[in-house]
PDB file of C-alpha atoms and ligand atoms in Angstrom:
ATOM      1  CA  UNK A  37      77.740 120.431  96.013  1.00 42.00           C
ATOM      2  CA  UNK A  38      74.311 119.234  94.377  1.00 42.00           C
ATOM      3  CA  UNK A  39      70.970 119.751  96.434  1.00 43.00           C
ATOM      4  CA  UNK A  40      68.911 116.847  95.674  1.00 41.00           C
ATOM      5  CA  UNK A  41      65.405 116.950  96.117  1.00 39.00           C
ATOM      6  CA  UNK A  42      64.542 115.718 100.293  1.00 39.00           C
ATOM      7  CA  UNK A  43      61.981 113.095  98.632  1.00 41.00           C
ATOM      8  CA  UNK A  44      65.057 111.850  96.926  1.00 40.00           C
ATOM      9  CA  UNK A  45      66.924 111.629 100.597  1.00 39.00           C
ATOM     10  CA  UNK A  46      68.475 108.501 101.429  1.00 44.00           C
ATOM     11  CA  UNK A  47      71.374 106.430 102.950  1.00 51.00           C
ATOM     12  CA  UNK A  48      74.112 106.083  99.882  1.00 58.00           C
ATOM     13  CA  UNK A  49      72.940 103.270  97.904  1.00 62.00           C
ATOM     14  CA  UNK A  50      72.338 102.885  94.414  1.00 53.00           C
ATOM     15  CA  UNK A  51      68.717 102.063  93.834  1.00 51.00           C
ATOM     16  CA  UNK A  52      67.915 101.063  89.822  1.00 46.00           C
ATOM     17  CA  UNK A  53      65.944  98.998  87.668  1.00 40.00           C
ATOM     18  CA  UNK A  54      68.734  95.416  87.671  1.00 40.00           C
ATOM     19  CA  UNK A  55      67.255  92.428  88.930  1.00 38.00           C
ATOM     20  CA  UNK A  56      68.702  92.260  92.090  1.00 41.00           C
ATOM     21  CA  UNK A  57      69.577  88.789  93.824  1.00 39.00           C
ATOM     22  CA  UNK A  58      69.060  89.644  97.021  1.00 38.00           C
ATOM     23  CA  UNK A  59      66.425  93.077  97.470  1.00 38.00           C
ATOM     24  CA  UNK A  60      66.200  94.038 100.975  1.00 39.00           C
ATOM     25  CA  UNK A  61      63.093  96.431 100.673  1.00 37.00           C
ATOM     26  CA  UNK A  62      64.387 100.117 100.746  1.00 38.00           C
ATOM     27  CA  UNK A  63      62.404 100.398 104.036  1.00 34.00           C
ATOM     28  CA  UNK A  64      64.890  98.681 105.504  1.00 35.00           C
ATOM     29  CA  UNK A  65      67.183 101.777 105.706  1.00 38.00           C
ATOM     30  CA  UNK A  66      65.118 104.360 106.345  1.00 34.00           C
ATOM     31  CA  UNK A  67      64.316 104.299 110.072  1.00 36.00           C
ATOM     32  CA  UNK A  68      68.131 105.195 111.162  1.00 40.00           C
ATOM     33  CA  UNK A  69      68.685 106.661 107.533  1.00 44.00           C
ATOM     34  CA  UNK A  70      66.103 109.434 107.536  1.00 43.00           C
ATOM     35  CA  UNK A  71      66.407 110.890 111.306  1.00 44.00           C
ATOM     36  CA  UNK A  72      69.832 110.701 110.532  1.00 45.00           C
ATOM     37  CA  UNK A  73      70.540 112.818 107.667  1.00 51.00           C
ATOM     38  CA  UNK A  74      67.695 115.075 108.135  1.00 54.00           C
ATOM     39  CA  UNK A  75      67.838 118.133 107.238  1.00 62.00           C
ATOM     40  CA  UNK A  76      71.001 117.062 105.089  1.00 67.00           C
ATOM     41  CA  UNK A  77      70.023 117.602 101.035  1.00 75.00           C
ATOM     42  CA  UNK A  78      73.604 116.645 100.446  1.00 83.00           C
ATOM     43  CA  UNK A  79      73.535 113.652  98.033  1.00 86.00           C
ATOM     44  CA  UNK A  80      74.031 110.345  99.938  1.00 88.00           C
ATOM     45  CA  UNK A  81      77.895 110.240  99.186  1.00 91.00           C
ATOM     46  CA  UNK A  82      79.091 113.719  99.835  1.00 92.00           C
ATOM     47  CA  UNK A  83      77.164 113.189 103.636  1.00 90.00           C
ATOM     48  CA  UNK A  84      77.750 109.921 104.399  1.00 92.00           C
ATOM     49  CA  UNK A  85      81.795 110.395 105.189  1.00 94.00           C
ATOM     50  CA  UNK A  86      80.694 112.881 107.877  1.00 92.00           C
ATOM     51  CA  UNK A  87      79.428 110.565 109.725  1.00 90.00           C
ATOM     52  CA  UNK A  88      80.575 107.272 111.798  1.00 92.00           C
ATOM     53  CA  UNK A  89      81.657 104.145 109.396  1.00 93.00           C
ATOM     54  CA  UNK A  90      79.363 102.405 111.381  1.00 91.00           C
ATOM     55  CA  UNK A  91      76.216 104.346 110.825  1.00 89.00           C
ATOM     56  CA  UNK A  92      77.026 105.337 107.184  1.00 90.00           C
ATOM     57  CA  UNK A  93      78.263 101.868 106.362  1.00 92.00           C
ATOM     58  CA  UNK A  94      81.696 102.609 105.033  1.00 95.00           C
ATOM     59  CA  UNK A  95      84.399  99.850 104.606  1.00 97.00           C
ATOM     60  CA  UNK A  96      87.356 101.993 104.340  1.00 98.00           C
ATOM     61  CA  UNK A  97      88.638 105.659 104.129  1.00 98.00           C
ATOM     62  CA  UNK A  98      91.425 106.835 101.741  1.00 98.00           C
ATOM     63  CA  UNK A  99      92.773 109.895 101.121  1.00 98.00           C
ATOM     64  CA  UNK A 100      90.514 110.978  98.294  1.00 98.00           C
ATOM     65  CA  UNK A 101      88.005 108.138  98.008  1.00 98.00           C
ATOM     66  CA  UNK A 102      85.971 105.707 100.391  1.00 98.00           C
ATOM     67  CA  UNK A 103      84.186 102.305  99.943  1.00 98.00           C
ATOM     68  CA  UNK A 104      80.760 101.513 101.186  1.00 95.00           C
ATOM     69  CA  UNK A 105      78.273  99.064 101.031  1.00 92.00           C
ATOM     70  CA  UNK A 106      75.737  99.940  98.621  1.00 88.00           C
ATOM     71  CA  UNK A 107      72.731  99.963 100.295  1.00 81.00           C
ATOM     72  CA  UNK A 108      70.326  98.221  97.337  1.00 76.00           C
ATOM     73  CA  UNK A 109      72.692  95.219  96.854  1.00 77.00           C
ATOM     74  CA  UNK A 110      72.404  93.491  93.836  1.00 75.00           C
ATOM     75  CA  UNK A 111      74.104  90.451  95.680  1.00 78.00           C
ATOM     76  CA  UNK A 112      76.177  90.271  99.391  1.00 81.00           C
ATOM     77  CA  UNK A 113      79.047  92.273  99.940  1.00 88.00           C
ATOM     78  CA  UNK A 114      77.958  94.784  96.882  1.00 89.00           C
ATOM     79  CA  UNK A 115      80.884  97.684  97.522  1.00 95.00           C
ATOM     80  CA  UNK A 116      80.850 101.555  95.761  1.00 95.00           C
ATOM     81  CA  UNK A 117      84.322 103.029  95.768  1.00 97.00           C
ATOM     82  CA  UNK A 118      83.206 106.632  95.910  1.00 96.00           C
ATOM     83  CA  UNK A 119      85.717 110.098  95.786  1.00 98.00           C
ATOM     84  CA  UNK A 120      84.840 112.603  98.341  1.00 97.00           C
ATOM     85  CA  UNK A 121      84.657 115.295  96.455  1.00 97.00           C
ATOM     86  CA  UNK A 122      81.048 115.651  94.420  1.00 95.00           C
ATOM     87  CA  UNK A 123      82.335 114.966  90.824  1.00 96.00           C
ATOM     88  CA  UNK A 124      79.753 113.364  88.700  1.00 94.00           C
ATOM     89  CA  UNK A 125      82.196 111.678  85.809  1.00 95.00           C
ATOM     90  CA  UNK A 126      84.905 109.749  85.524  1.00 96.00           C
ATOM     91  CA  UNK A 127      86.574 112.538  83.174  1.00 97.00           C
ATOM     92  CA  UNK A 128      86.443 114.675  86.076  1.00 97.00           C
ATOM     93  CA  UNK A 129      88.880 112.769  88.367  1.00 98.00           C
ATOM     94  CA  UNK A 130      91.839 114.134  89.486  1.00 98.00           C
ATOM     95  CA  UNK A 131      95.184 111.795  89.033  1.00 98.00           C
ATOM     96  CA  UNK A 132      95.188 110.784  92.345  1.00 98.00           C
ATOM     97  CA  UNK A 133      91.289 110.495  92.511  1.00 98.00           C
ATOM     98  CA  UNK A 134      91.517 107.796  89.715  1.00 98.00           C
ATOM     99  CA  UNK A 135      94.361 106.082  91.110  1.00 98.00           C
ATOM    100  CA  UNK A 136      93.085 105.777  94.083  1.00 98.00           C
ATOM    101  CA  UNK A 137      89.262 104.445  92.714  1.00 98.00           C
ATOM    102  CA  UNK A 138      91.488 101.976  90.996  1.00 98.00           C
ATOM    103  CA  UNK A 139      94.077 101.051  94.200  1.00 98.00           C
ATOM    104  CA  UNK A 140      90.918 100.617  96.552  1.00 98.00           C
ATOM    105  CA  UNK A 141      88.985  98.506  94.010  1.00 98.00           C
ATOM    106  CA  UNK A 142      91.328  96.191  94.287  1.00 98.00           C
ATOM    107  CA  UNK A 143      91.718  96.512  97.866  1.00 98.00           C
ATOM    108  CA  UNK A 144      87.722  95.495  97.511  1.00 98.00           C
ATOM    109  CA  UNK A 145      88.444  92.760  95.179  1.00 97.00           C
ATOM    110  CA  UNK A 146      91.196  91.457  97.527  1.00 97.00           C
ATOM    111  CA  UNK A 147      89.142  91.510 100.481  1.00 97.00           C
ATOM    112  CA  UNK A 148      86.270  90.097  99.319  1.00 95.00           C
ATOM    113  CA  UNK A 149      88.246  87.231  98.486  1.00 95.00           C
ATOM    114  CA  UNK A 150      89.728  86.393 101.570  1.00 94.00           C
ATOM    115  CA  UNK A 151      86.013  87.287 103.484  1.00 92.00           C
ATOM    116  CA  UNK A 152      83.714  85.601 100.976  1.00 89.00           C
ATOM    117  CA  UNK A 153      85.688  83.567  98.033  1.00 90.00           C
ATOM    118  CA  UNK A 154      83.700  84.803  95.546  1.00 90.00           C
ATOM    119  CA  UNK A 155      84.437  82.922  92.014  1.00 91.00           C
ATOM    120  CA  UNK A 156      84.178  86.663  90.076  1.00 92.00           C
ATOM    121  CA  UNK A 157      83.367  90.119  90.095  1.00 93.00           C
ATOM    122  CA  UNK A 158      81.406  93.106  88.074  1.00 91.00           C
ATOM    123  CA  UNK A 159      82.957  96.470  88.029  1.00 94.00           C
ATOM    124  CA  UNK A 160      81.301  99.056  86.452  1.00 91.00           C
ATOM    125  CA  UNK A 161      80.247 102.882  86.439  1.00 91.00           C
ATOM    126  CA  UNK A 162      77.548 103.946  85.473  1.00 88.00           C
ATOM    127  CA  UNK A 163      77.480 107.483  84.079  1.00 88.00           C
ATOM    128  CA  UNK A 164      74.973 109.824  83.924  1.00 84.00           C
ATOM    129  CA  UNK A 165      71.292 109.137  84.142  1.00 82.00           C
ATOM    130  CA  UNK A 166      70.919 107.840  81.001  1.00 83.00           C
ATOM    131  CA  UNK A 167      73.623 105.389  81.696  1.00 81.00           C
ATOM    132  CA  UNK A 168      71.575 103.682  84.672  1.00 77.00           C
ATOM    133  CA  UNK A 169      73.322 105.688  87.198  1.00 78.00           C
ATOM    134  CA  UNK A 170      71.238 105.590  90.450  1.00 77.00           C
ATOM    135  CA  UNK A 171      72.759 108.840  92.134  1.00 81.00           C
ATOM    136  CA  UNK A 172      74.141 110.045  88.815  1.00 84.00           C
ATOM    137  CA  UNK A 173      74.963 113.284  90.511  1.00 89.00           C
ATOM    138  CA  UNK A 174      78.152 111.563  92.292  1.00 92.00           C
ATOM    139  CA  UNK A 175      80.842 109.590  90.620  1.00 95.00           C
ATOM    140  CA  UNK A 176      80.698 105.699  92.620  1.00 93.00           C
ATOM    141  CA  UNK A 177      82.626 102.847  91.342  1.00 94.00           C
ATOM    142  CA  UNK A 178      80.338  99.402  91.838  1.00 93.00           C
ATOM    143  CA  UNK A 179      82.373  96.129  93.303  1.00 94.00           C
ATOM    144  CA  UNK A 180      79.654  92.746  92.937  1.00 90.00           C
ATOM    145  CA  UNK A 181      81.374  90.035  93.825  1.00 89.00           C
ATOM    146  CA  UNK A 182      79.819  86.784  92.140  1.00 87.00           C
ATOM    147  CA  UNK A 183      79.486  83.196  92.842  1.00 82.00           C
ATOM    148  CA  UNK A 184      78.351  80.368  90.882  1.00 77.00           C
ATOM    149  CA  UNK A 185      74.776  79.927  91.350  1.00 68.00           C
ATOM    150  CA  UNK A 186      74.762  82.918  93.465  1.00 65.00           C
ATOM    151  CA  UNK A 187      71.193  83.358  94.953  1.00 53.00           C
ATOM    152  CA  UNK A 188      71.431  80.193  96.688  1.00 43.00           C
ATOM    153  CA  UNK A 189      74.315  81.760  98.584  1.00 43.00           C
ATOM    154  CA  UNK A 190      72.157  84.219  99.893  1.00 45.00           C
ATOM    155  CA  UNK A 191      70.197  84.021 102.500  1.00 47.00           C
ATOM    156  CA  UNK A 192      66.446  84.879 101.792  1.00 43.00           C
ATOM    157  CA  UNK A 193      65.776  87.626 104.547  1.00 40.00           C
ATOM    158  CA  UNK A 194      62.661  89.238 104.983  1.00 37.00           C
ATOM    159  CA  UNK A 195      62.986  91.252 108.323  1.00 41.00           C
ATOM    160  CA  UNK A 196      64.131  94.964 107.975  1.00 45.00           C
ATOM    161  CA  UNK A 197      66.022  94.131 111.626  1.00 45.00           C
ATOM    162  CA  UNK A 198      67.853  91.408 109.607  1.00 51.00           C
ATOM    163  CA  UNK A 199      68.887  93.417 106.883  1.00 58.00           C
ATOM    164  CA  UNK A 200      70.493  96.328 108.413  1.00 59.00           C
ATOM    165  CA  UNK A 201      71.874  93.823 111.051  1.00 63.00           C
ATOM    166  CA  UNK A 202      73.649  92.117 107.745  1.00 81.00           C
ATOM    167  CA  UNK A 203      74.640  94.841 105.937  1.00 86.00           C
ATOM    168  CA  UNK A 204      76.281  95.733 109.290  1.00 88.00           C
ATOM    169  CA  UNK A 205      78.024  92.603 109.751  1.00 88.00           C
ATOM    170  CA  UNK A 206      79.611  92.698 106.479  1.00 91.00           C
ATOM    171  CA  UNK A 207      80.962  95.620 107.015  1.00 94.00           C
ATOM    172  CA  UNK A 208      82.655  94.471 110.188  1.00 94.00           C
ATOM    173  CA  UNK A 209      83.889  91.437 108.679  1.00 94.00           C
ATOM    174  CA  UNK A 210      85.057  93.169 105.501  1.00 96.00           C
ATOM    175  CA  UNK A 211      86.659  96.512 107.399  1.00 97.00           C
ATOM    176  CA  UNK A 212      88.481  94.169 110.118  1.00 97.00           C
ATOM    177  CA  UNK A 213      89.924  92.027 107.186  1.00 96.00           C
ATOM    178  CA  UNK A 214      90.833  94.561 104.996  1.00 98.00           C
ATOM    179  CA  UNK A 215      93.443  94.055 102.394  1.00 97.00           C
ATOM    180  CA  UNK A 216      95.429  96.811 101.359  1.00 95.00           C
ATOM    181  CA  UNK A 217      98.118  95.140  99.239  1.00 95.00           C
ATOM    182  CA  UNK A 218      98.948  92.531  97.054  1.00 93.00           C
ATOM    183  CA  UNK A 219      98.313  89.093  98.828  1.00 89.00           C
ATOM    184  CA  UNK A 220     100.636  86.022  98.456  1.00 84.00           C
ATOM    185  CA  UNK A 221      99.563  83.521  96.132  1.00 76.00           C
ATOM    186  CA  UNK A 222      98.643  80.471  98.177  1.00 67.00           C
ATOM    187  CA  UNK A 223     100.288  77.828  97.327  1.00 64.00           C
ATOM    188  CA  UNK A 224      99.303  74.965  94.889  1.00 57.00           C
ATOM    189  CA  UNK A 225      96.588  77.845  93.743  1.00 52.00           C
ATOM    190  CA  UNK A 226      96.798  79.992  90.519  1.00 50.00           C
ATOM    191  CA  UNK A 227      99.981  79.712  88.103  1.00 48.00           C
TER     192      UNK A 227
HETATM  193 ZN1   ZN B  75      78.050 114.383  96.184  1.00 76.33          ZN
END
């Protein structure tokens, strides 16, 4: 367990230097976020899981790994498949730590489809500092889901409220529809 310096202290999100598409201002978190976890210098991802999915954002428990919503979106419906357990590389997995990042990123990839029809997706780690990681100190698998022309899917906001109410409405939508197996093929779709 990593103490993290308080100035440091935030709700889990990945904050780095991409150009985002859609950048709520990190202000938008911090008036639940810091009475929250104050007092907590547990990294973002080791103390969100103790508390509510609502308040911490999270999509969907497993056994040894969770999904949020990353908090600095680089587009809507941004997801980090995190393990609980504070394990800064993908080397350090356990099996069932790495099968389940890989199970629930396509669970994220499947649900994301049936909420939002995206037409793609980046996956990615990033590890280590050096490697762009924004909380390098805790292993978190990124889900973007992509759509042609993207930022004109996105609503511009510019009101903290609306931010935090939208980030919270995803993760409604996205934890009521979740999709934890292989869906049908619709038909007439795919080959
Ligand atoms: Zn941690």
């Amino acid at each position: 367990m990593a103490d993290i310096p308080q100035d440091d202290f935030e709700l889990p999100g990945v904050p780095d230097s991409f150009q985002r598409l859609w950048t709520p201002h990190r202000l938008a978190y911090v008036k639940g976020g810091q009475e929250q976890y104050a007092g907590d210098n547990r990294d973002p991802f080791c103390a969100a899981p103790d508390r509510s999915d609502e308040e911490s954002l999270i999509v969907r428990r497993g056994e040894t790994c969770y999904v949020i919503m990353n908090l600095f979106p680089y587009n809507a419906g941004h997801l980090l498949v995190c393990p609980y357990e504070h394990i800064s590389l993908y080397t350090e997995t356990s099996e069932a730590q790495m099968l389940e990042m890989g199970e629930l990123t396509k669970q994220c990839m499947w649900t994301l489809t049936k909420v939002a029809n995206p037409g793609g997706f980046n996956i990615g780690m990033n590890q280590g500092a050096v490697g762009g990681a924004g909380i390098a100190q805790h292993l978190h698998q990124h889900v973007v889901p992509r759509w042609g022309g993207d930022s004109n899917f996105l609503p511009i906001i510019a009101q903290t409220k609306a931010i935090t109410q939208t980030l919270g409405d995803m993760r409604t939508q996205l934890a009521e529809n979740w999709v934890s197996s292989a869906p049908e093929p619709a038909e007439g779709k795919g080959n």
